[in-house]
Amino acid sequence: MEKNLKRMATMQRMQSVGLAIFYKRGYYDTSVDDVLKELSLSKGAFYYHFKSKEEFFISILQNIIFQKVYSELIAPFEGQENPAVVLDKCFDNALETAEHNELDNGFVLSNFMTEFSGKNETIVKLLKEIFKVWEVNLITNLQKGKTDGYIDRHVDSDAVASFLMSSYMGVRLLMVEGNAKLLRYKYIQQLRSYFKTIAVKR
Protein backbone atom coordinates (compact mmCIF):
# COMPACT_ATOMS: atom_id res chain seq x y z
CA MET A 1 0.00 0.00 0.00
CA GLU A 2 2.82 2.40 0.91
CA LYS A 3 4.45 1.63 -2.44
CA ASN A 4 1.21 2.42 -4.29
CA LEU A 5 0.79 5.71 -2.41
CA LYS A 6 4.34 6.69 -3.28
CA ARG A 7 3.72 5.81 -6.94
CA MET A 8 0.51 7.90 -6.98
CA ALA A 9 2.30 10.85 -5.37
CA THR A 10 5.06 10.63 -7.99
CA MET A 11 2.52 10.51 -10.83
CA GLN A 12 0.62 13.48 -9.44
CA ARG A 13 3.82 15.49 -9.18
CA MET A 14 4.77 14.54 -12.73
CA GLN A 15 1.32 15.53 -14.02
CA SER A 16 1.33 18.85 -12.18
CA VAL A 17 4.77 19.82 -13.46
CA GLY A 18 3.96 18.47 -16.92
CA LEU A 19 0.82 20.60 -17.17
CA ALA A 20 2.72 23.73 -16.16
CA ILE A 21 5.29 23.13 -18.91
CA PHE A 22 2.78 22.13 -21.62
CA TYR A 23 0.62 25.15 -20.72
CA LYS A 24 3.56 27.53 -20.99
CA ARG A 25 5.39 26.11 -24.02
CA GLY A 26 2.77 24.02 -25.79
CA TYR A 27 2.65 20.25 -26.20
CA TYR A 28 4.59 20.03 -29.45
CA ASP A 29 7.35 22.37 -28.28
CA THR A 30 7.89 20.33 -25.12
CA SER A 31 9.85 17.09 -25.08
CA VAL A 32 9.88 14.33 -22.49
CA ASP A 33 13.43 15.46 -21.67
CA ASP A 34 12.14 18.96 -20.87
CA VAL A 35 9.68 17.50 -18.37
CA LEU A 36 12.30 15.20 -16.86
CA LYS A 37 14.72 18.09 -16.44
CA GLU A 38 12.14 20.01 -14.39
CA LEU A 39 11.36 16.93 -12.33
CA SER A 40 14.94 15.72 -11.96
CA LEU A 41 13.82 12.24 -13.02
CA SER A 42 15.37 9.65 -15.31
CA LYS A 43 13.77 8.43 -18.53
CA GLY A 44 13.39 5.06 -16.90
CA ALA A 45 11.30 6.60 -14.13
CA PHE A 46 9.10 8.37 -16.67
CA TYR A 47 8.47 5.29 -18.80
CA TYR A 48 7.79 3.23 -15.69
CA HIS A 49 4.65 5.34 -15.20
CA PHE A 50 3.73 6.28 -18.78
CA LYS A 51 4.21 4.55 -22.15
CA SER A 52 4.57 7.80 -24.12
CA LYS A 53 4.32 11.59 -24.02
CA GLU A 54 0.79 11.30 -25.41
CA GLU A 55 -0.30 8.93 -22.65
CA PHE A 56 1.28 11.29 -20.12
CA PHE A 57 -0.67 14.24 -21.52
CA ILE A 58 -3.93 12.27 -21.59
CA SER A 59 -3.44 11.46 -17.90
CA ILE A 60 -3.03 15.20 -17.26
CA LEU A 61 -6.24 15.91 -19.15
CA GLN A 62 -8.21 13.32 -17.23
CA ASN A 63 -6.78 13.94 -13.78
CA ILE A 64 -5.95 17.64 -13.59
CA ILE A 65 -7.51 19.67 -16.39
CA PHE A 66 -10.98 18.14 -16.06
CA GLN A 67 -10.90 18.63 -12.29
CA LYS A 68 -9.78 22.23 -12.70
CA VAL A 69 -12.59 23.04 -15.15
CA TYR A 70 -15.08 21.19 -12.96
CA SER A 71 -14.11 22.97 -9.74
CA GLU A 72 -14.04 26.44 -11.34
CA LEU A 73 -16.94 26.36 -13.78
CA ILE A 74 -19.27 23.47 -12.91
CA ALA A 75 -19.19 22.69 -9.18
CA PRO A 76 -20.28 26.25 -8.13
CA PHE A 77 -23.80 25.47 -9.45
CA GLU A 78 -24.36 22.66 -6.98
CA GLY A 79 -27.13 23.51 -4.53
CA GLN A 80 -27.63 27.00 -5.98
CA GLU A 81 -30.79 28.47 -7.51
CA ASN A 82 -30.27 31.51 -9.76
CA PRO A 83 -27.83 30.52 -12.55
CA ALA A 84 -27.04 34.16 -13.42
CA VAL A 85 -25.79 34.83 -9.89
CA VAL A 86 -23.67 31.65 -9.94
CA LEU A 87 -22.23 32.46 -13.38
CA ASP A 88 -21.36 35.99 -12.31
CA LYS A 89 -19.51 34.70 -9.26
CA CYS A 90 -17.70 31.72 -10.83
CA PHE A 91 -16.62 33.66 -13.95
CA ASP A 92 -15.41 36.56 -11.84
CA ASN A 93 -13.53 34.25 -9.47
CA ALA A 94 -11.88 32.41 -12.36
CA LEU A 95 -10.89 35.69 -14.05
CA GLU A 96 -9.55 37.06 -10.76
CA THR A 97 -7.32 33.99 -10.43
CA ALA A 98 -6.07 34.53 -13.99
CA GLU A 99 -5.55 38.25 -13.38
CA HIS A 100 -3.21 37.63 -10.45
CA ASN A 101 -1.36 34.73 -12.08
CA GLU A 102 1.85 36.06 -13.61
CA LEU A 103 2.18 32.86 -15.62
CA ASP A 104 -1.35 33.05 -17.05
CA ASN A 105 -1.39 32.08 -20.70
CA GLY A 106 -5.11 31.92 -21.47
CA PHE A 107 -7.83 29.32 -20.92
CA VAL A 108 -6.15 25.93 -20.82
CA LEU A 109 -8.92 24.08 -22.70
CA SER A 110 -9.10 26.47 -25.64
CA ASN A 111 -5.29 26.71 -25.82
CA PHE A 112 -4.90 22.96 -26.18
CA MET A 113 -7.88 22.65 -28.52
CA THR A 114 -6.21 25.13 -30.87
CA GLU A 115 -2.87 23.34 -30.63
CA PHE A 116 -4.17 19.81 -31.20
CA SER A 117 -6.85 20.56 -33.79
CA GLY A 118 -6.03 18.68 -36.99
CA LYS A 119 -3.03 17.00 -35.37
CA ASN A 120 -4.23 14.51 -32.78
CA GLU A 121 -7.84 13.30 -32.95
CA THR A 122 -7.56 11.22 -29.76
CA ILE A 123 -6.70 14.25 -27.65
CA VAL A 124 -9.13 16.53 -29.52
CA LYS A 125 -11.91 14.04 -28.72
CA LEU A 126 -11.05 14.15 -25.01
CA LEU A 127 -10.93 17.95 -25.03
CA LYS A 128 -14.32 18.07 -26.77
CA GLU A 129 -15.74 15.79 -24.08
CA ILE A 130 -14.65 18.24 -21.37
CA PHE A 131 -16.13 21.14 -23.35
CA LYS A 132 -19.35 19.13 -23.69
CA VAL A 133 -19.61 18.52 -19.95
CA TRP A 134 -19.24 22.28 -19.38
CA GLU A 135 -21.80 23.10 -22.10
CA VAL A 136 -24.38 20.57 -20.88
CA ASN A 137 -24.00 21.84 -17.32
CA LEU A 138 -24.63 25.42 -18.48
CA ILE A 139 -27.68 24.45 -20.52
CA THR A 140 -29.10 22.32 -17.70
CA ASN A 141 -28.75 25.12 -15.16
CA LEU A 142 -30.16 27.74 -17.53
CA GLN A 143 -33.15 25.49 -18.17
CA LYS A 144 -33.60 25.02 -14.42
CA GLY A 145 -33.38 28.80 -14.05
CA LYS A 146 -36.26 29.13 -16.51
CA THR A 147 -38.33 26.53 -14.63
CA ASP A 148 -37.60 28.19 -11.28
CA GLY A 149 -38.56 31.65 -12.54
CA TYR A 150 -35.15 33.31 -12.74
CA ILE A 151 -34.56 33.20 -16.51
CA ASP A 152 -37.13 34.33 -19.09
CA ARG A 153 -38.88 31.27 -20.57
CA HIS A 154 -38.28 32.49 -24.17
CA VAL A 155 -34.49 32.43 -23.74
CA ASP A 156 -32.61 29.94 -25.94
CA SER A 157 -30.50 28.10 -23.35
CA ASP A 158 -28.27 26.44 -25.97
CA ALA A 159 -27.45 29.79 -27.59
CA VAL A 160 -26.79 31.46 -24.23
CA ALA A 161 -24.44 28.63 -23.24
CA SER A 162 -22.51 29.00 -26.51
CA PHE A 163 -22.27 32.76 -26.00
CA LEU A 164 -21.06 32.42 -22.42
CA MET A 165 -18.42 29.83 -23.29
CA SER A 166 -17.06 31.73 -26.29
CA SER A 167 -17.03 35.10 -24.51
CA TYR A 168 -15.25 33.63 -21.47
CA MET A 169 -12.59 32.00 -23.65
CA GLY A 170 -12.21 35.24 -25.60
CA VAL A 171 -11.64 37.46 -22.58
CA ARG A 172 -9.16 34.95 -21.15
CA LEU A 173 -7.16 35.25 -24.36
CA LEU A 174 -7.27 39.06 -24.32
CA MET A 175 -6.13 39.12 -20.68
CA VAL A 176 -2.85 37.40 -21.55
CA GLU A 177 -1.37 40.43 -23.30
CA GLY A 178 -3.78 43.21 -22.31
CA ASN A 179 -4.68 45.04 -19.10
CA ALA A 180 -6.04 42.00 -17.25
CA LYS A 181 -7.62 43.98 -14.41
CA LEU A 182 -9.46 46.37 -16.74
CA LEU A 183 -10.54 43.63 -19.13
CA ARG A 184 -11.91 41.53 -16.29
CA TYR A 185 -13.83 44.53 -14.88
CA LYS A 186 -15.34 45.48 -18.25
CA TYR A 187 -16.25 41.90 -19.09
CA ILE A 188 -18.02 41.28 -15.78
CA GLN A 189 -19.91 44.59 -16.07
CA GLN A 190 -21.12 43.66 -19.56
CA LEU A 191 -21.97 40.15 -18.39
CA ARG A 192 -24.16 41.57 -15.62
CA SER A 193 -25.91 43.83 -18.11
CA TYR A 194 -26.52 40.84 -20.36
CA PHE A 195 -27.95 38.77 -17.51
CA LYS A 196 -30.50 41.52 -16.88
CA THR A 197 -31.78 41.12 -20.46
CA ILE A 198 -32.47 37.40 -20.02
CA ALA A 199 -33.84 37.57 -16.48
CA VAL A 200 -37.54 37.36 -15.71
CA LYS A 201 -38.93 40.89 -15.47
CA ARG A 202 -40.30 41.46 -12.00
Coordinates of C-alpha atoms in Angstrom, one line a residue:
M1 CA 0.0 0.0 0.0
E2 CA 2.8 2.4 0.9
K3 CA 4.4 1.6 -2.4
N4 CA 1.2 2.4 -4.3
L5 CA 0.8 5.7 -2.4
K6 CA 4.3 6.7 -3.3
R7 CA 3.7 5.8 -6.9
M8 CA 0.5 7.9 -7.0
A9 CA 2.3 10.8 -5.4
T10 CA 5.1 10.6 -8.0
M11 CA 2.5 10.5 -10.8
Q12 CA 0.6 13.5 -9.4
R13 CA 3.8 15.5 -9.2
M14 CA 4.8 14.5 -12.7
Q15 CA 1.3 15.5 -14.0
S16 CA 1.3 18.9 -12.2
V17 CA 4.8 19.8 -13.5
G18 CA 4.0 18.5 -16.9
L19 CA 0.8 20.6 -17.2
A20 CA 2.7 23.7 -16.2
I21 CA 5.3 23.1 -18.9
F22 CA 2.8 22.1 -21.6
Y23 CA 0.6 25.2 -20.7
K24 CA 3.6 27.5 -21.0
R25 CA 5.4 26.1 -24.0
G26 CA 2.8 24.0 -25.8
Y27 CA 2.6 20.2 -26.2
Y28 CA 4.6 20.0 -29.4
D29 CA 7.3 22.4 -28.3
T30 CA 7.9 20.3 -25.1
S31 CA 9.9 17.1 -25.1
V32 CA 9.9 14.3 -22.5
D33 CA 13.4 15.5 -21.7
D34 CA 12.1 19.0 -20.9
V35 CA 9.7 17.5 -18.4
L36 CA 12.3 15.2 -16.9
K37 CA 14.7 18.1 -16.4
E38 CA 12.1 20.0 -14.4
L39 CA 11.4 16.9 -12.3
S40 CA 14.9 15.7 -12.0
L41 CA 13.8 12.2 -13.0
S42 CA 15.4 9.7 -15.3
K43 CA 13.8 8.4 -18.5
G44 CA 13.4 5.1 -16.9
A45 CA 11.3 6.6 -14.1
F46 CA 9.1 8.4 -16.7
Y47 CA 8.5 5.3 -18.8
Y48 CA 7.8 3.2 -15.7
H49 CA 4.7 5.3 -15.2
F50 CA 3.7 6.3 -18.8
K51 CA 4.2 4.6 -22.1
S52 CA 4.6 7.8 -24.1
K53 CA 4.3 11.6 -24.0
E54 CA 0.8 11.3 -25.4
E55 CA -0.3 8.9 -22.6
F56 CA 1.3 11.3 -20.1
F57 CA -0.7 14.2 -21.5
I58 CA -3.9 12.3 -21.6
S59 CA -3.4 11.5 -17.9
I60 CA -3.0 15.2 -17.3
L61 CA -6.2 15.9 -19.2
Q62 CA -8.2 13.3 -17.2
N63 CA -6.8 13.9 -13.8
I64 CA -6.0 17.6 -13.6
I65 CA -7.5 19.7 -16.4
F66 CA -11.0 18.1 -16.1
Q67 CA -10.9 18.6 -12.3
K68 CA -9.8 22.2 -12.7
V69 CA -12.6 23.0 -15.1
Y70 CA -15.1 21.2 -13.0
S71 CA -14.1 23.0 -9.7
E72 CA -14.0 26.4 -11.3
L73 CA -16.9 26.4 -13.8
I74 CA -19.3 23.5 -12.9
A75 CA -19.2 22.7 -9.2
P76 CA -20.3 26.2 -8.1
F77 CA -23.8 25.5 -9.5
E78 CA -24.4 22.7 -7.0
G79 CA -27.1 23.5 -4.5
Q80 CA -27.6 27.0 -6.0
E81 CA -30.8 28.5 -7.5
N82 CA -30.3 31.5 -9.8
P83 CA -27.8 30.5 -12.6
A84 CA -27.0 34.2 -13.4
V85 CA -25.8 34.8 -9.9
V86 CA -23.7 31.7 -9.9
L87 CA -22.2 32.5 -13.4
D88 CA -21.4 36.0 -12.3
K89 CA -19.5 34.7 -9.3
C90 CA -17.7 31.7 -10.8
F91 CA -16.6 33.7 -14.0
D92 CA -15.4 36.6 -11.8
N93 CA -13.5 34.3 -9.5
A94 CA -11.9 32.4 -12.4
L95 CA -10.9 35.7 -14.0
E96 CA -9.6 37.1 -10.8
T97 CA -7.3 34.0 -10.4
A98 CA -6.1 34.5 -14.0
E99 CA -5.6 38.2 -13.4
H100 CA -3.2 37.6 -10.5
N101 CA -1.4 34.7 -12.1
E102 CA 1.8 36.1 -13.6
L103 CA 2.2 32.9 -15.6
D104 CA -1.3 33.1 -17.0
N105 CA -1.4 32.1 -20.7
G106 CA -5.1 31.9 -21.5
F107 CA -7.8 29.3 -20.9
V108 CA -6.1 25.9 -20.8
L109 CA -8.9 24.1 -22.7
S110 CA -9.1 26.5 -25.6
N111 CA -5.3 26.7 -25.8
F112 CA -4.9 23.0 -26.2
M113 CA -7.9 22.6 -28.5
T114 CA -6.2 25.1 -30.9
E115 CA -2.9 23.3 -30.6
F116 CA -4.2 19.8 -31.2
S117 CA -6.9 20.6 -33.8
G118 CA -6.0 18.7 -37.0
K119 CA -3.0 17.0 -35.4
N120 CA -4.2 14.5 -32.8
E121 CA -7.8 13.3 -32.9
T122 CA -7.6 11.2 -29.8
I123 CA -6.7 14.3 -27.6
V124 CA -9.1 16.5 -29.5
K125 CA -11.9 14.0 -28.7
L126 CA -11.0 14.1 -25.0
L127 CA -10.9 18.0 -25.0
K128 CA -14.3 18.1 -26.8
E129 CA -15.7 15.8 -24.1
I130 CA -14.7 18.2 -21.4
F131 CA -16.1 21.1 -23.3
K132 CA -19.4 19.1 -23.7
V133 CA -19.6 18.5 -19.9
W134 CA -19.2 22.3 -19.4
E135 CA -21.8 23.1 -22.1
V136 CA -24.4 20.6 -20.9
N137 CA -24.0 21.8 -17.3
L138 CA -24.6 25.4 -18.5
I139 CA -27.7 24.5 -20.5
T140 CA -29.1 22.3 -17.7
N141 CA -28.8 25.1 -15.2
L142 CA -30.2 27.7 -17.5
Q143 CA -33.2 25.5 -18.2
K144 CA -33.6 25.0 -14.4
G145 CA -33.4 28.8 -14.0
K146 CA -36.3 29.1 -16.5
T147 CA -38.3 26.5 -14.6
D148 CA -37.6 28.2 -11.3
G149 CA -38.6 31.6 -12.5
Y150 CA -35.1 33.3 -12.7
I151 CA -34.6 33.2 -16.5
D152 CA -37.1 34.3 -19.1
R153 CA -38.9 31.3 -20.6
H154 CA -38.3 32.5 -24.2
V155 CA -34.5 32.4 -23.7
D156 CA -32.6 29.9 -25.9
S157 CA -30.5 28.1 -23.4
D158 CA -28.3 26.4 -26.0
A159 CA -27.5 29.8 -27.6
V160 CA -26.8 31.5 -24.2
A161 CA -24.4 28.6 -23.2
S162 CA -22.5 29.0 -26.5
F163 CA -22.3 32.8 -26.0
L164 CA -21.1 32.4 -22.4
M165 CA -18.4 29.8 -23.3
S166 CA -17.1 31.7 -26.3
S167 CA -17.0 35.1 -24.5
Y168 CA -15.2 33.6 -21.5
M169 CA -12.6 32.0 -23.7
G170 CA -12.2 35.2 -25.6
V171 CA -11.6 37.5 -22.6
R172 CA -9.2 34.9 -21.2
L173 CA -7.2 35.2 -24.4
L174 CA -7.3 39.1 -24.3
M175 CA -6.1 39.1 -20.7
V176 CA -2.9 37.4 -21.6
E177 CA -1.4 40.4 -23.3
G178 CA -3.8 43.2 -22.3
N179 CA -4.7 45.0 -19.1
A180 CA -6.0 42.0 -17.3
K181 CA -7.6 44.0 -14.4
L182 CA -9.5 46.4 -16.7
L183 CA -10.5 43.6 -19.1
R184 CA -11.9 41.5 -16.3
Y185 CA -13.8 44.5 -14.9
K186 CA -15.3 45.5 -18.2
Y187 CA -16.3 41.9 -19.1
I188 CA -18.0 41.3 -15.8
Q189 CA -19.9 44.6 -16.1
Q190 CA -21.1 43.7 -19.6
L191 CA -22.0 40.2 -18.4
R192 CA -24.2 41.6 -15.6
S193 CA -25.9 43.8 -18.1
Y194 CA -26.5 40.8 -20.4
F195 CA -27.9 38.8 -17.5
K196 CA -30.5 41.5 -16.9
T197 CA -31.8 41.1 -20.5
I198 CA -32.5 37.4 -20.0
A199 CA -33.8 37.6 -16.5
V200 CA -37.5 37.4 -15.7
K201 CA -38.9 40.9 -15.5
R202 CA -40.3 41.5 -12.0

